[in-house]
Coordinates of C-alpha atoms and ligand atoms in Angstrom, one line a residue:
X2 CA 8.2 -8.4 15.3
X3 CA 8.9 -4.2 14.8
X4 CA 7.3 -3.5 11.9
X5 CA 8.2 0.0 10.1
X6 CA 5.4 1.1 7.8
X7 CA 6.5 3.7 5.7
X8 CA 3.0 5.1 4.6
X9 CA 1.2 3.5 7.4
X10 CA -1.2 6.5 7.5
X11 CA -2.4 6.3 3.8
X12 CA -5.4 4.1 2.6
X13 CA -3.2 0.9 2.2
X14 CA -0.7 1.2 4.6
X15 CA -3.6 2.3 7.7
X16 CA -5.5 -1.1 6.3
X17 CA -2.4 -2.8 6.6
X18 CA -1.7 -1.5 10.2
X19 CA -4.9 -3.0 11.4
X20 CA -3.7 -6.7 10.4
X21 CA -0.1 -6.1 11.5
X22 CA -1.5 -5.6 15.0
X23 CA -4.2 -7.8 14.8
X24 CA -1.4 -10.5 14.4
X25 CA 0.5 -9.4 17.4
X26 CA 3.4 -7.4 15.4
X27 CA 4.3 -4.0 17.1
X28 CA 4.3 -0.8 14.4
X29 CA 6.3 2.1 13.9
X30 CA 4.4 4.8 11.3
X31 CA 6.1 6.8 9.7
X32 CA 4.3 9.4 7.2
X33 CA 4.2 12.7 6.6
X34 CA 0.6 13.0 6.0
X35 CA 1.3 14.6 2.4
X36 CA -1.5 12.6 1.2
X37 CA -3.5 10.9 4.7
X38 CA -5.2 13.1 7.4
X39 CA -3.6 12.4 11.3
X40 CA -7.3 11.2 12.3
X41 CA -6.2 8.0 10.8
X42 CA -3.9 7.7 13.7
X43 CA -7.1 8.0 16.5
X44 CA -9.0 5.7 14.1
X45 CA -6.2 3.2 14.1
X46 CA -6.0 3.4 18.0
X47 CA -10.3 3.0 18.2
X48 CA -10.1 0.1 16.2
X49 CA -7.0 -1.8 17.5
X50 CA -7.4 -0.4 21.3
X51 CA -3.8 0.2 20.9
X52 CA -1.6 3.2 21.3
X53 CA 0.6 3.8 18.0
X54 CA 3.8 5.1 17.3
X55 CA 3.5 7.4 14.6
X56 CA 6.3 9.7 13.1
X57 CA 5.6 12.6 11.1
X58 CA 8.6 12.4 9.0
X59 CA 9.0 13.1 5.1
X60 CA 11.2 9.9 4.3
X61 CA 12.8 11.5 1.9
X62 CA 14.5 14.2 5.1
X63 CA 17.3 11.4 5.2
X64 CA 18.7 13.3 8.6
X65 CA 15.5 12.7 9.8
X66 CA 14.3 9.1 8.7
X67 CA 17.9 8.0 9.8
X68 CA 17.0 9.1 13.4
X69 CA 14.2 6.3 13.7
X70 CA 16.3 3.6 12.6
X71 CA 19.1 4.6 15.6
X72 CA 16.0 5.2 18.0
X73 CA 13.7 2.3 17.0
X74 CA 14.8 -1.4 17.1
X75 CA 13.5 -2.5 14.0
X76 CA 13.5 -6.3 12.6
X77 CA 11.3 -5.3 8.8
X78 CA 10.4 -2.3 7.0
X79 CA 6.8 -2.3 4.4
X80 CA 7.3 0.6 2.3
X81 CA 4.4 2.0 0.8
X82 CA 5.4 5.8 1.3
X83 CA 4.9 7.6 -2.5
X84 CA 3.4 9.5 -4.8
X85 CA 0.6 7.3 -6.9
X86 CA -1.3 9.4 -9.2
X87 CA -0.7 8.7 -13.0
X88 CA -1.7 12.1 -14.1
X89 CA 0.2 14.0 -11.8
X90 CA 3.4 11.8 -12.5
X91 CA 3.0 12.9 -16.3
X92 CA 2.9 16.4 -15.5
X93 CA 6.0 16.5 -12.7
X94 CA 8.0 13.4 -13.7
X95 CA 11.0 15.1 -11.9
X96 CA 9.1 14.7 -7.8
X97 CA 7.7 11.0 -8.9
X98 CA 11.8 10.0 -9.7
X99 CA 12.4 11.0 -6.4
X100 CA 9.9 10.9 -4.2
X101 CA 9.6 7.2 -5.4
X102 CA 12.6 5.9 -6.9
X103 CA 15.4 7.9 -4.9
X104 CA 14.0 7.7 -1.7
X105 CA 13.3 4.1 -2.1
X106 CA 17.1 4.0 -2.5
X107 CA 17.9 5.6 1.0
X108 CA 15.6 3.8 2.1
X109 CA 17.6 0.4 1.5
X110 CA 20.8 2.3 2.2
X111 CA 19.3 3.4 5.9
X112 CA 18.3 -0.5 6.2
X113 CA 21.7 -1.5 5.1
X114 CA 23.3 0.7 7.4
X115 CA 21.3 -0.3 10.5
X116 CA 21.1 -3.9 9.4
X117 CA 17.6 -4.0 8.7
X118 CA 17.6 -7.0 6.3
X119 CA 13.7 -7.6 5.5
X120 CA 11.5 -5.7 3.4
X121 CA 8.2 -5.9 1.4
X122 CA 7.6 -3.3 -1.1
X123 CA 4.4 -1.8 -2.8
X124 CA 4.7 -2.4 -6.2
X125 CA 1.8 -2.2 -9.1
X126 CA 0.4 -4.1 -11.4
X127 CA 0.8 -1.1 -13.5
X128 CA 4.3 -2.4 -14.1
X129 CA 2.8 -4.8 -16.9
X130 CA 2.1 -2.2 -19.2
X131 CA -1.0 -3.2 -21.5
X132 CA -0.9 -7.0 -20.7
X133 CA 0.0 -9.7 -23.5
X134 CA -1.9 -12.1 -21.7
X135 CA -5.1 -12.0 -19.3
X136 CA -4.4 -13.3 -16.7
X137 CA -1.2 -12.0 -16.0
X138 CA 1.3 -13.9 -14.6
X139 CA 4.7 -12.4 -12.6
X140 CA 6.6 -13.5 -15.6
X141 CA 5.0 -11.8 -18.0
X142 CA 6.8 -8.7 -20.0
X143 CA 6.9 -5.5 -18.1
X144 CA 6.7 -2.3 -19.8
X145 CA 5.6 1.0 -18.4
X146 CA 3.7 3.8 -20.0
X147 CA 3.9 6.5 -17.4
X148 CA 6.7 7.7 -15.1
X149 CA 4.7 6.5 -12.1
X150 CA 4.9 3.1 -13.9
X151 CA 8.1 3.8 -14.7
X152 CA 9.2 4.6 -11.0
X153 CA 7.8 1.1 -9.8
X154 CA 9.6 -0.7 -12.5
X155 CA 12.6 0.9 -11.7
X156 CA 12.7 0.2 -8.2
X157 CA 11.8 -3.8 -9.1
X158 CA 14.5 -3.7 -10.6
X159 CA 17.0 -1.6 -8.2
X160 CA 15.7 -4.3 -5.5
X161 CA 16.5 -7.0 -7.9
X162 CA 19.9 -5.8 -8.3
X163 CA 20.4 -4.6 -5.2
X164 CA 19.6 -8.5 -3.9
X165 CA 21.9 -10.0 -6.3
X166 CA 25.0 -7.7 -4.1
X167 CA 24.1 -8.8 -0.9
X168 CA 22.5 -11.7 0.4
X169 CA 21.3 -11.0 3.9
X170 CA 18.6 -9.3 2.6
X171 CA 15.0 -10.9 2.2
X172 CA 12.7 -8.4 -0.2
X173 CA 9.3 -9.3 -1.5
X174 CA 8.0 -7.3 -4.1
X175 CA 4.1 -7.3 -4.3
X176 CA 2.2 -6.2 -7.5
X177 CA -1.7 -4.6 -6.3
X178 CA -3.9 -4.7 -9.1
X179 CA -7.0 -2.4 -8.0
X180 CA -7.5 -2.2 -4.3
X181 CA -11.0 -0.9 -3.3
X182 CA -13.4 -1.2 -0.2
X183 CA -12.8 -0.4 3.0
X184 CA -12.5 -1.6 6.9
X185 CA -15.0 -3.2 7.9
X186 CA -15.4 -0.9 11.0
X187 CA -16.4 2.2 8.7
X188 CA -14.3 3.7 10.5
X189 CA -11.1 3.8 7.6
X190 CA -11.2 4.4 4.1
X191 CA -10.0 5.8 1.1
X192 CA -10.1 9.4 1.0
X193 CA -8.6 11.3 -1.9
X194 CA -7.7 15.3 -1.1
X195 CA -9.0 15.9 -5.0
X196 CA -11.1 14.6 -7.1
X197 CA -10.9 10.8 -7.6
X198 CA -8.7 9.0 -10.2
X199 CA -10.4 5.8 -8.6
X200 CA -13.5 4.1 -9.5
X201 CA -14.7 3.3 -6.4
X202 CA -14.5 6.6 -4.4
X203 CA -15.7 8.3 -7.2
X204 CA -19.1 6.0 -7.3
X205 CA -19.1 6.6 -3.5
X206 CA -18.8 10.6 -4.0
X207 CA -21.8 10.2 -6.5
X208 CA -23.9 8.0 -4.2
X209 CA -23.7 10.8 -1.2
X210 CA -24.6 13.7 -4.0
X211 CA -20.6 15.5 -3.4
X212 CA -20.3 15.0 -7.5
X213 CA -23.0 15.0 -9.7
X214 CA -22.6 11.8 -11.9
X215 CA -19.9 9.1 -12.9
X216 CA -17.6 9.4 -16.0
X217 CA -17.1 6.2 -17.3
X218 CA -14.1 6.2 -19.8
X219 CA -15.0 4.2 -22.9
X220 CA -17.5 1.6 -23.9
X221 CA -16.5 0.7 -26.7
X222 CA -13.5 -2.0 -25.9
X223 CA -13.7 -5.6 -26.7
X224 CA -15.1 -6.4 -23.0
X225 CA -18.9 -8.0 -22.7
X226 CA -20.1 -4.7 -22.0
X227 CA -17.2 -2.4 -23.7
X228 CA -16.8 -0.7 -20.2
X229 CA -12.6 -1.5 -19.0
X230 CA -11.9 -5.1 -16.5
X231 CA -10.2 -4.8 -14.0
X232 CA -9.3 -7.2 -11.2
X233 CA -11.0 -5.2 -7.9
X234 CA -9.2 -6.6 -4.7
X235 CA -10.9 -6.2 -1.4
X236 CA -8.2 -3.7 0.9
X237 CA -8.5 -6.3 3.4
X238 CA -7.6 -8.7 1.6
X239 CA -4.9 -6.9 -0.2
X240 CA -3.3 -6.0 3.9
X241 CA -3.9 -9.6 4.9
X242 CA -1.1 -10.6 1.9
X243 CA 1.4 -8.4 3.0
X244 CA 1.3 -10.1 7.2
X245 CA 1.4 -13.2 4.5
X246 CA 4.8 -11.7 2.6
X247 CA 6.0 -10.2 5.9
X248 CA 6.0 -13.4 7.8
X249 CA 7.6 -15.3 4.5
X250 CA 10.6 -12.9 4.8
X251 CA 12.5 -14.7 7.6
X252 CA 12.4 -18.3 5.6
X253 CA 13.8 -17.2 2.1
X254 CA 16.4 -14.9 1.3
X255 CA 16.7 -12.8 -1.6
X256 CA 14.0 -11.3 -4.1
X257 CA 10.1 -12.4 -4.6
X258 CA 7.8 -11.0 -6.3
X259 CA 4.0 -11.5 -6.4
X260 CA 0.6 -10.4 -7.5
X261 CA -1.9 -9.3 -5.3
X262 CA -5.2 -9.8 -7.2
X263 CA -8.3 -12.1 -6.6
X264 CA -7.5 -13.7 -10.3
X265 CA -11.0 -12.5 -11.9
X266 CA -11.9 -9.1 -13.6
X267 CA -14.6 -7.0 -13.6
X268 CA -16.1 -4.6 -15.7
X269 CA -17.0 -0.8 -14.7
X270 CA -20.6 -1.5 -15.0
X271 CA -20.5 -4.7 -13.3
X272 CA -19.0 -2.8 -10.2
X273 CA -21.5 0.3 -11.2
X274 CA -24.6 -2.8 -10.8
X275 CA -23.1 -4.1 -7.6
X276 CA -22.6 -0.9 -6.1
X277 CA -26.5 0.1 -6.5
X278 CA -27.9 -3.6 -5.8
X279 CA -26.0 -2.8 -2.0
X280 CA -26.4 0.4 -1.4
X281 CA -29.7 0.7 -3.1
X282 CA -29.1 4.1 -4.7
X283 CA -28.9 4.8 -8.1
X284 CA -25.6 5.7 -9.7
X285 CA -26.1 7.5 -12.7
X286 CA -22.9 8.2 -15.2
X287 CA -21.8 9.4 -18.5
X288 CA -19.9 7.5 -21.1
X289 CA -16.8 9.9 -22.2
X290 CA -14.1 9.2 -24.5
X291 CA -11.6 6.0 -23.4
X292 CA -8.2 8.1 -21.3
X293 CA -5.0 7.5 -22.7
X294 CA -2.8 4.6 -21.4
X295 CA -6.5 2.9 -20.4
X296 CA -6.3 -0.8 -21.3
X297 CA -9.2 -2.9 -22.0
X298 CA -8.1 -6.0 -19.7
X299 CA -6.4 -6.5 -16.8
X300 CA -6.5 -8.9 -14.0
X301 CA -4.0 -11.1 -12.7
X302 CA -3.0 -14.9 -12.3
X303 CA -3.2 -15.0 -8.2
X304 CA -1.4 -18.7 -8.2
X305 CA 1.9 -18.0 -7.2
X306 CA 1.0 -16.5 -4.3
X307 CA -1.6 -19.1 -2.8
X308 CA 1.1 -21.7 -3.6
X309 CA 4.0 -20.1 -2.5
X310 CA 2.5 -17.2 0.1
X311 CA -0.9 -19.5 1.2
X312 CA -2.5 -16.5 0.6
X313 CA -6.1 -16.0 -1.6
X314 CA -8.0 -13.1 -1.2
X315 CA -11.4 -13.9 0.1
X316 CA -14.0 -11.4 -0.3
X317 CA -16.6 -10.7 -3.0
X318 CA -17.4 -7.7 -5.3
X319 CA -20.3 -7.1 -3.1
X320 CA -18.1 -7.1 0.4
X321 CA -15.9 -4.6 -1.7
X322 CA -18.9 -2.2 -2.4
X323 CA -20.8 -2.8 1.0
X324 CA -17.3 -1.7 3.1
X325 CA -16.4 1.2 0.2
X326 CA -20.1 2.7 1.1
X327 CA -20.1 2.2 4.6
X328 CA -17.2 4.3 4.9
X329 CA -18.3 6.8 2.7
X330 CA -21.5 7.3 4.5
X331 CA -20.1 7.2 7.8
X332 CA -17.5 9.9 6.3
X333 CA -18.8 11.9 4.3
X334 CA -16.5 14.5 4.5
X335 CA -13.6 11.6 4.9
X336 CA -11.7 12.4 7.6
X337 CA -12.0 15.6 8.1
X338 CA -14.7 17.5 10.3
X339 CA -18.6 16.8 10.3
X340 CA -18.6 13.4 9.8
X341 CA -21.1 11.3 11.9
X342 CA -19.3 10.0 14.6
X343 CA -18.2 7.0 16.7
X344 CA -21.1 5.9 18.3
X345 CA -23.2 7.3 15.8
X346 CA -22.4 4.9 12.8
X347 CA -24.4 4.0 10.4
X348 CA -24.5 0.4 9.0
X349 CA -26.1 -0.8 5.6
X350 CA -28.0 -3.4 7.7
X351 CA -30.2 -0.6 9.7
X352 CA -30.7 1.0 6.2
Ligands
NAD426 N1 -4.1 2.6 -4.3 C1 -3.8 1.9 -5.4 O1 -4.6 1.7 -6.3 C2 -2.4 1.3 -5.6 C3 -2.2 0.4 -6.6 C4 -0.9 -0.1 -6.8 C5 0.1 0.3 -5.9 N2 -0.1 1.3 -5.0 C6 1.0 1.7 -4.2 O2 0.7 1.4 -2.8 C7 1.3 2.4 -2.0 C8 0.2 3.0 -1.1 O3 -0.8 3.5 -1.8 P1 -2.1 4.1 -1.2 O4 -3.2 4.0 -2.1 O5 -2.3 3.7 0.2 O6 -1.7 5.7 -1.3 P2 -1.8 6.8 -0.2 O7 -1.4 8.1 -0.9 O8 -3.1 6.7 0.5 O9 -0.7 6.4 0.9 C9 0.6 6.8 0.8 C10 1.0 7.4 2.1 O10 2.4 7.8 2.0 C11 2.6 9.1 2.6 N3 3.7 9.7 1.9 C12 3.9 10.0 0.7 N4 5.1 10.5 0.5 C13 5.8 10.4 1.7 C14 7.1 10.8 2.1 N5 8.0 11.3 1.3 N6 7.4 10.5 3.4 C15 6.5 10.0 4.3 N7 5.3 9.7 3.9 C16 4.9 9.9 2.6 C17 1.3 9.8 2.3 O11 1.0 10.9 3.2 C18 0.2 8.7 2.4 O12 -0.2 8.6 3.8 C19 1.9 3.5 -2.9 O13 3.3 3.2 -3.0 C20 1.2 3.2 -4.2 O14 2.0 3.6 -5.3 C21 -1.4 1.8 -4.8

């Protein structure tokens, strides 16, 4: 199939790439590298020994997205093409509404238009709110405490409506809880332009010496250390669900939703332990106050899609850590220059 991946270039959506072609799908990127680097493009290519259509187009340029739906024959769409930072949605509400929630609406309206019925959307388990229940089922109550939160919800529920009006359409929703790790290669990763909002790349910064210690946020919640749970999902494993969601499209019509967790939690110091026992380097970290909107507990109940996708995510906390610091140590400097190169790599077995 012609997959267009809105996004493709971004730490998910390159991930995702990789399994898409690994399964024999052919890929249209589209992204316009407002949060990626275009070295993800001659990674991608390395890795896959592929050529790759990439567009550098803003989505939101409607004249221009429009023109790769008449120039591209294309049979499903993943969108993952957004704005994702919490803090920054707080601050500028007004470019999260649209960069997230308006576009996503042309989006569907190009697809409508050019009769592109199938589509799997990157949605968050940030949708829940502070959970009622651990773990957290797809039914559970949805409430939103940000306007990121807020922009996911809202476009659940546009493609829930949306749905409901016309029934050629097959969408799958899928809810991440908190993708970390990296490609096996070492040769793609998470690389955030500022300072990290992530646990895991900010451990990763502190094991190569760019920042000088972790701030953990709170250690004082009801957990079995008082450090925050969260269910860490292996990017892998997270990409390998959505060839799983893609290839469900074409049976079901309508609107699906589904976690994308591994259905266990674990704590900040549990992934702070793990991290050192694989890299063998001390991590050392501050305890600062707990951040707003923080919840104690979170990780999801994974059934619905093992049933209903046949899809379980597979690797461990310690594959997550291993992959997350063989990428940073390869890249140092992410993906810009200076970096060791191909050829050059270094791998936590020669350590
Ligand atoms: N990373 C997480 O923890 C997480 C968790 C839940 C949901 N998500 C969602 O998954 C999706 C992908 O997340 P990610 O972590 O890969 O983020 P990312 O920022 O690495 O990737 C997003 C990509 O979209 C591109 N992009 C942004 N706006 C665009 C636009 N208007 N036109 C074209 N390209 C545009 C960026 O350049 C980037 O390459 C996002 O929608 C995010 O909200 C991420």
């Amino acid at each position: 199939m012609n997959i267009l991946v809105t996004g493709g270039a971004g730490y998910i959506g390159s991930h995702i790439c990789i399994e898409l072609i690994q399964t024999g799908h052919e890929i249209i990127i589209v992204d316009n590298f407002s949060n990626s680097d275009m070295e993800v493009i001659n990674r991608l290519e390395a890795i896959t020994k592929k050529k790759i259509i990439f567009l550098p187009i803003d989505i939101c340029n409607q004249e221009e997205f429009e023109k790769v739906f008449q120039n591209y024959s294309i049979d499903s769409v993943i969108h993952l093409a957004g704005s994702k930072s919490v803090l920054e949605s707080l601050n500028d509400p007004i470019k999260y509404y649209l960069q997230n929630l308006v576009c996503t609406i042309q989006l569907v309206s190009l697809m409508n238009k050019y009769k592109v019925h199938q589509l799997v959307f990157s949605s968050s388990a940030t949708v829940y709110g502070t959970p009622e229940q651990c773990p957290i089922p797809e039914t559970a109550t949805l409430k939103t405490e940000n306007p990121y939160g807020t922009t996911k919800l809202a476009v659940e529920k546009f493609l829930y409506e949306f749905a409901q009006s016309n029934h050629s359409f097959s969408i799958v929703l899928l809810r991440y809880f908190n993708p970390i790790g990296a490609h096996e290669s070492g040769m793609i990763g998470e690389d955030p332009f500022t300072i990290p909002n992530n646990l895991m790349p900010y451990i990763t910064q502190v094991a190569t010496g760019k920042l000088p210690f972790l701030d953990i946020y709170g250690n004082d919640y009801s957990t079995l250390d008082g450090t925050g749970i969260r269910d860490y999902i292996h990017v892998v494993d997270l990409a390998k669900g959505h060839v799983k969601a893609l290839e469900s499209l074409k049976e079901k019509y309508g609107w699906r939703v589904f976690n994308l967790g591994t259905g266990e939690g674990y704590s900040v110091l549990q992934v702070v332990k793990t991290f050192e026992y694989v890299s063998g380097i001390p991590i050392p970290y501050l305890i600062s106050d707990r951040r707003k909107g923080d919840v104690a507990i979170s990780y999801a109940d994974a059934t619905k899609a093992k049933q209903q996708l046949n899809w379980a995510a597979e690797k461990t906390l310690e594959d997550m850590c291993r992959d997350a610091w063989r990428w940073q140590r390869n890249n140092p400097n992410g993906y810009k220059v200076g970096n060791i190169r191909e050829g050059q790599l270094v791998y936590l077995t020669d350590l």
